[in-house]
Coordinates of C-alpha atoms and ligand atoms in Angstrom, one line a residue:
M1 CA -38.2 -12.6 -9.6
T2 CA -36.5 -9.7 -7.9
D3 CA -35.8 -10.2 -4.2
S4 CA -36.2 -7.4 -1.6
V5 CA -33.6 -7.9 1.2
L6 CA -32.1 -5.9 4.0
G7 CA -28.5 -4.7 3.3
V8 CA -26.0 -2.3 4.6
I9 CA -25.1 0.7 2.5
V10 CA -23.2 4.0 2.9
R11 CA -24.6 7.0 1.1
E12 CA -21.8 9.5 1.3
K13 CA -18.3 9.9 2.4
G14 CA -17.9 9.5 6.2
A15 CA -21.7 9.0 6.8
P16 CA -22.8 6.3 9.2
V17 CA -23.8 3.1 7.4
E18 CA -27.5 2.3 7.2
V19 CA -29.6 -0.8 6.9
T20 CA -32.0 -0.4 4.0
T21 CA -34.0 -2.4 1.5
I22 CA -32.0 -3.6 -1.5
L23 CA -33.4 -5.1 -4.7
V24 CA -31.6 -8.2 -5.9
P25 CA -32.5 -9.4 -9.4
E26 CA -32.6 -13.1 -10.2
P27 CA -29.4 -14.5 -11.6
G28 CA -28.8 -14.1 -15.4
P29 CA -26.2 -16.0 -17.5
G30 CA -23.0 -16.6 -15.6
E31 CA -24.5 -15.4 -12.3
A32 CA -25.4 -16.9 -8.9
L33 CA -27.8 -15.8 -6.2
V34 CA -26.4 -16.5 -2.8
R35 CA -28.1 -16.6 0.6
V36 CA -25.5 -15.1 2.8
Q37 CA -24.9 -16.9 6.1
A38 CA -22.1 -14.8 7.5
C39 CA -20.0 -11.8 6.5
G40 CA -17.0 -10.3 8.3
V41 CA -16.3 -6.6 8.8
C42 CA -13.1 -5.8 7.0
H43 CA -11.0 -2.7 7.2
T44 CA -11.6 -2.3 3.5
D45 CA -15.3 -1.7 4.2
L46 CA -14.2 1.1 6.4
H47 CA -12.0 2.5 3.7
Y48 CA -15.0 2.5 1.4
K49 CA -17.1 4.4 4.0
Q50 CA -14.4 6.9 4.5
G51 CA -14.0 7.6 0.8
G52 CA -10.6 6.0 0.6
I53 CA -11.5 3.7 -2.3
G54 CA -13.5 6.0 -4.5
D55 CA -16.3 8.4 -4.8
D56 CA -19.0 6.2 -6.4
F57 CA -21.5 6.4 -3.5
P58 CA -23.7 4.8 -2.5
Y59 CA -21.7 1.7 -1.8
F60 CA -23.2 -1.7 -0.8
L61 CA -20.8 -2.9 1.9
G62 CA -19.6 -6.4 3.0
H63 CA -17.4 -8.7 1.0
E64 CA -16.0 -11.4 3.4
A65 CA -18.7 -13.9 3.2
A66 CA -19.9 -17.5 3.1
G67 CA -23.3 -18.8 2.2
M68 CA -25.5 -21.1 0.3
V69 CA -26.1 -20.9 -3.4
E70 CA -29.9 -20.4 -3.9
A71 CA -30.2 -20.1 -7.7
V72 CA -28.0 -19.9 -10.7
G73 CA -28.3 -18.6 -14.3
D74 CA -29.2 -20.9 -17.1
D75 CA -25.7 -21.6 -18.3
V76 CA -24.0 -22.0 -14.9
T77 CA -22.4 -25.4 -14.3
D78 CA -19.7 -24.8 -11.8
V79 CA -22.0 -24.3 -8.8
A80 CA -25.5 -25.4 -8.1
P81 CA -28.3 -24.6 -5.6
G82 CA -27.4 -26.0 -2.2
D83 CA -23.7 -25.6 -2.5
F84 CA -21.9 -24.1 0.5
V85 CA -19.5 -21.4 -0.9
V86 CA -17.1 -18.8 0.1
L87 CA -17.4 -15.6 -2.0
N88 CA -14.3 -14.4 -3.7
W89 CA -13.4 -11.1 -5.4
R90 CA -11.1 -12.9 -7.9
A91 CA -13.1 -15.1 -10.2
V92 CA -10.4 -16.3 -12.5
C93 CA -11.6 -15.9 -16.1
G94 CA -9.0 -17.9 -18.0
Q95 CA -9.3 -15.4 -20.9
C96 CA -7.6 -12.1 -19.9
R97 CA -3.9 -11.3 -20.6
A98 CA -2.9 -12.2 -17.0
C99 CA -4.6 -15.5 -17.2
R100 CA -3.2 -16.4 -20.6
R101 CA 0.3 -15.6 -19.4
G102 CA -0.1 -18.1 -16.5
R103 CA -0.5 -15.4 -13.8
P104 CA -4.2 -15.8 -13.0
W105 CA -3.8 -14.2 -9.5
Y106 CA -3.6 -10.9 -11.4
C107 CA -7.0 -11.6 -13.1
F108 CA -9.4 -8.7 -12.4
S109 CA -12.1 -9.8 -14.7
T110 CA -15.0 -9.7 -12.2
H111 CA -13.7 -6.9 -10.0
N112 CA -16.6 -4.5 -9.5
A113 CA -18.4 -6.2 -12.3
K114 CA -21.8 -6.6 -10.6
Q115 CA -23.8 -3.4 -10.5
K116 CA -27.3 -4.8 -11.0
M117 CA -28.4 -4.4 -7.4
T118 CA -30.3 -1.2 -6.5
L119 CA -32.1 0.7 -3.9
T120 CA -35.9 0.6 -4.1
D121 CA -35.9 3.9 -6.0
G122 CA -33.7 2.3 -8.7
T123 CA -30.4 4.0 -7.6
P124 CA -27.6 1.6 -8.6
L125 CA -25.4 0.3 -5.9
I126 CA -21.7 -0.3 -6.2
P127 CA -21.0 -3.5 -4.2
A128 CA -17.8 -3.5 -2.2
L129 CA -15.1 -5.5 -4.2
G130 CA -17.8 -6.6 -6.6
I131 CA -19.6 -8.5 -3.9
G132 CA -21.9 -6.6 -1.4
A133 CA -22.6 -9.2 1.3
F134 CA -23.9 -7.4 4.3
A135 CA -27.3 -8.6 3.1
E136 CA -29.5 -11.6 3.3
K137 CA -28.9 -12.3 -0.3
T138 CA -26.5 -11.1 -3.0
L139 CA -26.0 -11.6 -6.7
V140 CA -22.5 -12.4 -7.9
A141 CA -20.7 -13.9 -10.9
S142 CA -20.8 -17.7 -10.5
G143 CA -17.0 -17.8 -10.6
Q144 CA -17.1 -15.7 -7.4
C145 CA -18.5 -18.7 -5.5
T146 CA -15.9 -21.2 -4.3
K147 CA -17.2 -24.5 -3.0
V148 CA -15.7 -25.6 0.3
H149 CA -16.4 -28.4 2.8
P150 CA -19.8 -27.7 4.3
A151 CA -18.7 -28.8 7.8
A152 CA -16.9 -25.4 8.2
R153 CA -18.9 -22.8 10.2
P154 CA -20.0 -20.0 7.9
E155 CA -18.6 -17.2 10.1
V156 CA -15.2 -18.9 10.0
A157 CA -15.2 -19.9 6.3
G158 CA -16.2 -16.5 5.1
L159 CA -13.1 -14.9 6.5
L160 CA -11.1 -16.6 3.7
G161 CA -13.1 -14.4 1.3
C162 CA -10.8 -11.4 2.1
G163 CA -8.7 -10.4 5.0
V164 CA -7.6 -13.7 6.4
M165 CA -6.7 -15.0 2.9
A166 CA -4.9 -11.7 2.2
G167 CA -2.7 -12.2 5.2
L168 CA -2.1 -15.9 4.8
G169 CA -1.4 -15.5 1.1
A170 CA 1.0 -12.5 1.7
T171 CA 3.3 -14.9 3.5
L172 CA 2.5 -18.2 1.7
N173 CA 2.2 -17.0 -1.9
T174 CA 3.6 -13.5 -2.3
G175 CA 6.4 -13.6 0.3
Q176 CA 7.2 -17.2 -0.4
V177 CA 8.1 -17.7 3.3
G178 CA 10.0 -21.0 3.7
R179 CA 11.1 -23.3 6.6
G180 CA 13.6 -21.5 8.9
D181 CA 12.9 -18.0 7.6
S182 CA 12.6 -15.0 9.8
V183 CA 9.5 -13.0 9.2
A184 CA 8.3 -9.7 10.7
V185 CA 4.7 -8.5 10.4
I186 CA 3.9 -4.8 11.0
G187 CA 0.2 -4.3 12.0
C188 CA -1.5 -7.2 13.6
G189 CA -5.2 -6.8 12.9
G190 CA -7.1 -9.5 11.1
V191 CA -4.9 -9.3 8.1
G192 CA -1.5 -9.1 9.9
N193 CA -2.4 -11.8 12.3
A194 CA -3.3 -14.0 9.4
A195 CA 0.1 -13.3 8.0
V196 CA 1.6 -14.4 11.4
L197 CA -0.4 -17.6 11.1
G198 CA 0.7 -18.1 7.5
A199 CA 4.4 -17.7 8.5
S200 CA 3.9 -20.3 11.2
L201 CA 2.2 -22.7 8.8
A202 CA 5.1 -22.2 6.4
G203 CA 7.6 -23.1 9.1
A204 CA 9.2 -19.8 9.7
A205 CA 11.7 -20.0 12.6
R206 CA 11.3 -16.5 14.0
I207 CA 8.0 -14.5 13.7
I208 CA 8.1 -11.0 15.0
A209 CA 4.8 -9.2 15.4
V210 CA 4.7 -5.4 15.5
D211 CA 1.7 -3.3 16.5
V212 CA 0.9 -0.2 18.6
D213 CA -1.7 -2.2 20.6
D214 CA -0.7 -4.8 23.2
R215 CA -4.0 -6.6 22.7
K216 CA -3.2 -7.3 19.1
L217 CA 0.3 -8.5 20.1
E218 CA -1.3 -10.9 22.6
W219 CA -3.4 -12.4 19.8
A220 CA -0.3 -12.5 17.6
R221 CA 1.4 -14.8 20.1
Q222 CA -1.6 -17.2 19.9
F223 CA -1.2 -17.3 16.1
G224 CA 2.5 -18.2 16.4
A225 CA 4.5 -15.0 16.9
T226 CA 7.8 -15.9 18.7
D227 CA 8.4 -12.2 19.6
V228 CA 6.3 -9.1 19.8
V229 CA 7.2 -5.4 19.6
N230 CA 5.0 -2.5 20.6
S231 CA 6.3 0.2 18.3
R232 CA 5.0 2.9 20.6
A233 CA 7.5 1.7 23.2
A234 CA 10.4 0.6 21.0
D235 CA 11.9 1.4 17.6
P236 CA 10.6 -1.6 15.5
V237 CA 13.4 -1.5 13.0
E238 CA 16.1 -1.7 15.7
R239 CA 14.2 -4.4 17.6
I240 CA 13.7 -6.5 14.5
R241 CA 17.4 -6.3 13.6
E242 CA 18.3 -7.2 17.2
L243 CA 16.0 -10.2 17.1
T244 CA 17.5 -11.4 13.8
G245 CA 21.2 -11.3 14.7
G246 CA 21.6 -7.8 13.4
F247 CA 20.5 -8.6 9.9
G248 CA 16.8 -7.8 9.6
A249 CA 14.0 -10.3 8.6
D250 CA 14.0 -12.3 5.4
V251 CA 10.4 -11.3 4.8
V252 CA 8.6 -8.2 6.2
I253 CA 4.9 -7.9 5.8
E254 CA 3.3 -4.4 6.0
A255 CA -0.3 -4.8 7.0
V256 CA -1.2 -1.3 8.0
G257 CA -1.0 0.7 4.7
R258 CA 0.8 3.8 5.8
P259 CA 4.1 5.4 4.5
E260 CA 5.8 5.3 7.9
T261 CA 5.1 1.6 8.5
Y262 CA 6.2 0.9 4.9
Q263 CA 9.5 2.6 5.7
Q264 CA 9.9 0.5 8.8
A265 CA 9.3 -2.6 6.7
F266 CA 11.8 -1.4 4.1
Y267 CA 14.5 -1.0 6.7
A268 CA 13.6 -3.9 8.9
R269 CA 14.4 -6.5 6.2
D270 CA 17.7 -8.2 5.7
L271 CA 19.8 -7.3 2.6
A272 CA 18.0 -8.8 -0.4
G273 CA 15.0 -9.5 1.8
I274 CA 11.4 -9.2 0.6
V275 CA 8.9 -6.5 1.6
V276 CA 5.2 -7.3 1.0
L277 CA 2.8 -4.5 1.2
V278 CA -0.7 -5.8 2.0
G279 CA -2.1 -2.8 3.8
V280 CA -4.1 -0.5 1.5
P281 CA -2.9 3.1 1.3
T282 CA -5.2 6.0 0.5
P283 CA -4.7 8.1 -2.6
D284 CA -3.1 11.0 -0.8
M285 CA -0.2 9.0 0.7
R286 CA 3.3 9.4 -0.6
L287 CA 6.6 7.5 -0.1
D288 CA 10.0 9.2 0.1
L289 CA 12.9 6.8 0.2
P290 CA 16.6 7.4 -0.8
L291 CA 16.8 5.7 -4.3
L292 CA 20.3 4.6 -3.4
D293 CA 18.8 2.6 -0.5
V294 CA 16.3 0.9 -2.9
F295 CA 19.2 0.0 -5.1
G296 CA 21.7 -0.8 -2.4
R297 CA 19.5 -3.1 -0.4
G298 CA 18.4 -5.2 -3.3
G299 CA 15.7 -7.9 -2.8
A300 CA 12.1 -7.4 -3.8
L301 CA 9.5 -4.8 -3.0
K302 CA 6.1 -6.5 -3.6
S303 CA 2.5 -5.8 -3.0
S304 CA 0.0 -8.4 -2.4
W305 CA -3.6 -8.2 -3.6
Y306 CA -5.7 -10.8 -1.9
G307 CA -2.6 -12.7 -1.0
D308 CA -2.1 -13.6 -4.7
C309 CA -4.6 -16.3 -4.0
L310 CA -6.4 -18.6 -6.4
P311 CA -9.7 -19.2 -4.7
A312 CA -10.4 -22.6 -6.3
R313 CA -6.9 -23.8 -5.3
D314 CA -6.5 -22.1 -1.9
F315 CA -10.0 -21.9 -0.2
P316 CA -10.8 -25.7 -0.1
M317 CA -7.2 -26.5 1.0
L318 CA -7.3 -24.0 3.8
I319 CA -10.7 -25.1 5.0
D320 CA -9.5 -28.7 5.0
L321 CA -6.5 -27.7 7.1
H322 CA -8.8 -25.9 9.4
L323 CA -11.2 -28.8 9.8
G324 CA -8.2 -31.1 10.4
G325 CA -7.2 -28.9 13.4
R326 CA -4.1 -27.3 11.8
L327 CA -5.4 -23.8 11.0
P328 CA -7.2 -22.1 13.9
L329 CA -9.3 -19.8 11.7
D330 CA -12.0 -19.6 14.4
K331 CA -9.7 -17.5 16.6
F332 CA -10.2 -14.6 14.2
V333 CA -13.9 -14.4 15.0
S334 CA -13.9 -12.0 18.0
E335 CA -17.7 -11.6 18.0
T336 CA -20.7 -12.4 15.9
I337 CA -23.2 -9.6 15.4
S338 CA -26.3 -8.7 13.5
L339 CA -26.8 -6.6 10.4
G340 CA -27.6 -3.5 12.5
D341 CA -24.3 -3.6 14.3
V342 CA -21.9 -2.9 11.4
E343 CA -21.4 0.8 12.4
K344 CA -20.6 -0.2 16.0
A345 CA -18.2 -2.9 14.6
F346 CA -16.3 -0.2 12.7
G347 CA -15.9 1.7 16.1
K348 CA -14.6 -1.5 17.7
M349 CA -12.2 -2.1 14.8
E350 CA -10.9 1.5 15.1
R351 CA -10.4 1.1 18.9
G352 CA -8.6 -2.2 18.3
E353 CA -11.1 -4.2 20.3
V354 CA -11.6 -7.0 17.7
L355 CA -9.8 -9.0 15.1
R356 CA -13.1 -9.6 13.2
S357 CA -16.7 -8.9 13.9
V358 CA -18.8 -11.2 11.8
V359 CA -22.4 -10.5 10.8
V360 CA -24.4 -13.8 11.0
F361 CA -27.8 -14.2 9.5
Ligands
NAD1 N1 -4.1 -6.4 0.0 C1 -5.3 -6.9 0.2 O1 -5.7 -7.8 -0.5 C2 -6.1 -6.6 1.5 C3 -7.2 -7.3 1.8 C4 -7.9 -7.0 3.0 C5 -7.5 -5.9 3.8 N2 -6.4 -5.2 3.4 C6 -5.9 -4.0 4.1 O2 -5.0 -4.5 5.1 C7 -5.0 -3.5 6.2 C8 -5.3 -4.1 7.5 O3 -6.6 -4.6 7.5 P1 -7.2 -5.2 8.9 O4 -8.6 -5.7 8.5 O5 -6.3 -6.2 9.5 O6 -7.4 -3.9 9.7 P2 -7.3 -3.7 11.3 O7 -7.8 -2.3 11.6 O8 -7.9 -4.9 12.0 O9 -5.7 -3.8 11.7 C9 -4.8 -2.8 11.5 C10 -3.7 -3.0 12.6 O10 -2.7 -2.1 12.4 C11 -2.3 -1.6 13.6 N3 -1.6 -0.3 13.4 C12 -2.1 0.9 13.2 N4 -1.1 1.8 13.1 C13 0.0 1.2 13.3 C14 1.4 1.6 13.3 N5 1.7 2.8 13.1 N6 2.3 0.6 13.5 C15 2.0 -0.7 13.8 N7 0.7 -1.1 13.7 C16 -0.3 -0.2 13.5 C17 -3.6 -1.5 14.4 O11 -3.4 -1.4 15.8 C18 -4.3 -2.7 14.0 O12 -4.0 -3.8 14.8 C19 -6.0 -2.5 5.8 O13 -5.3 -1.4 5.1 C20 -6.9 -3.2 4.8 O14 -7.6 -2.3 3.9 C21 -5.7 -5.5 2.2
ZN2 ZN1 -8.4 -13.5 -16.2
ZN3 ZN1 -11.6 -7.1 2.8

């Protein structure tokens, strides 16, 4: 039976989002129907709305979610009705070239795979990151459901589904931050502050948080930043070098997604240091760097999609750390809101008032 539920869509570039009725078919082979309990508002949803991701409107927004599996397709054995799951946008397939080469964090098999949900007039919806979870129910590939300990609050657990995992993984997985390292994080929204927290968990000795907003820097201190730099008031490259004995940081995380902040990251790292780009640029952005500096400074220039995470490996482990009191994921939840408040939440995000607004059902 097809379900009619309320969900948040955006019809055209830059238009305000709207709550409307969405038709969610019952799960077929390899699929799961999930009753969404919470879904965070991520900057990537805003990118979709602004046309920064593509032009395939209407988009069905929301992708940072946790919920309860309600029904599964006939052949599904990995999850069952009643399971508490975090939705992921990387259901590792085990079959594709990346998986077969032992690099499953590059698996994109289910990315944007689900296009079965529609408006009541039959218009197909493109779900954000193949999920679409600003809705009471959504249909995903069963591999997009990762079981975690049910004691975790949905509004907290769901954050691992995107931004917080992206930030934690940018330091823990992509940047391979180790004990005693120096780390700088440029841009301390939900993603950047998760990178600060990841650096702290990994045992980094110096963690320098950079933002243009003092509120974000205040939060960064709570997540483990040892130093903060407001880059409106001081040159972040100079400050990071000063704070690291003149060298620059071992690992610099760029969590804004702009050419100028990428350049700062590039020059704020130590010789042979690592830059990790986790912020998502828009198609018009260009980078202009002296090639000699790319050569001469050595090291690694990496980007990190979803923190190079493996959901089945990382989500349960991070939830267990959280439940054990060692990972304060709840501090990312600035407010809980209802489905009709997503547009307002984008405004708060743009004004820097929140780390995460989370829709709860
Ligand atoms: N790579 C991934 O897998 C992945 C996953 C989720 C989100 N993202 C991307 O990460 C980025 C951050 O997402 P978010 O949810 O934390 O957004 P956010 O809006 O909460 O945070 C962005 C932060 O950057 C700061 N900022 C803006 N301009 C700056 C500048 N010039 N210098 C320093 N700081 C500046 C803002 O004050 C804000 O604190 C976005 O581009 C988002 O699309 C990437
Ligand atoms: Zn694969
Ligand atoms: Zn996201």
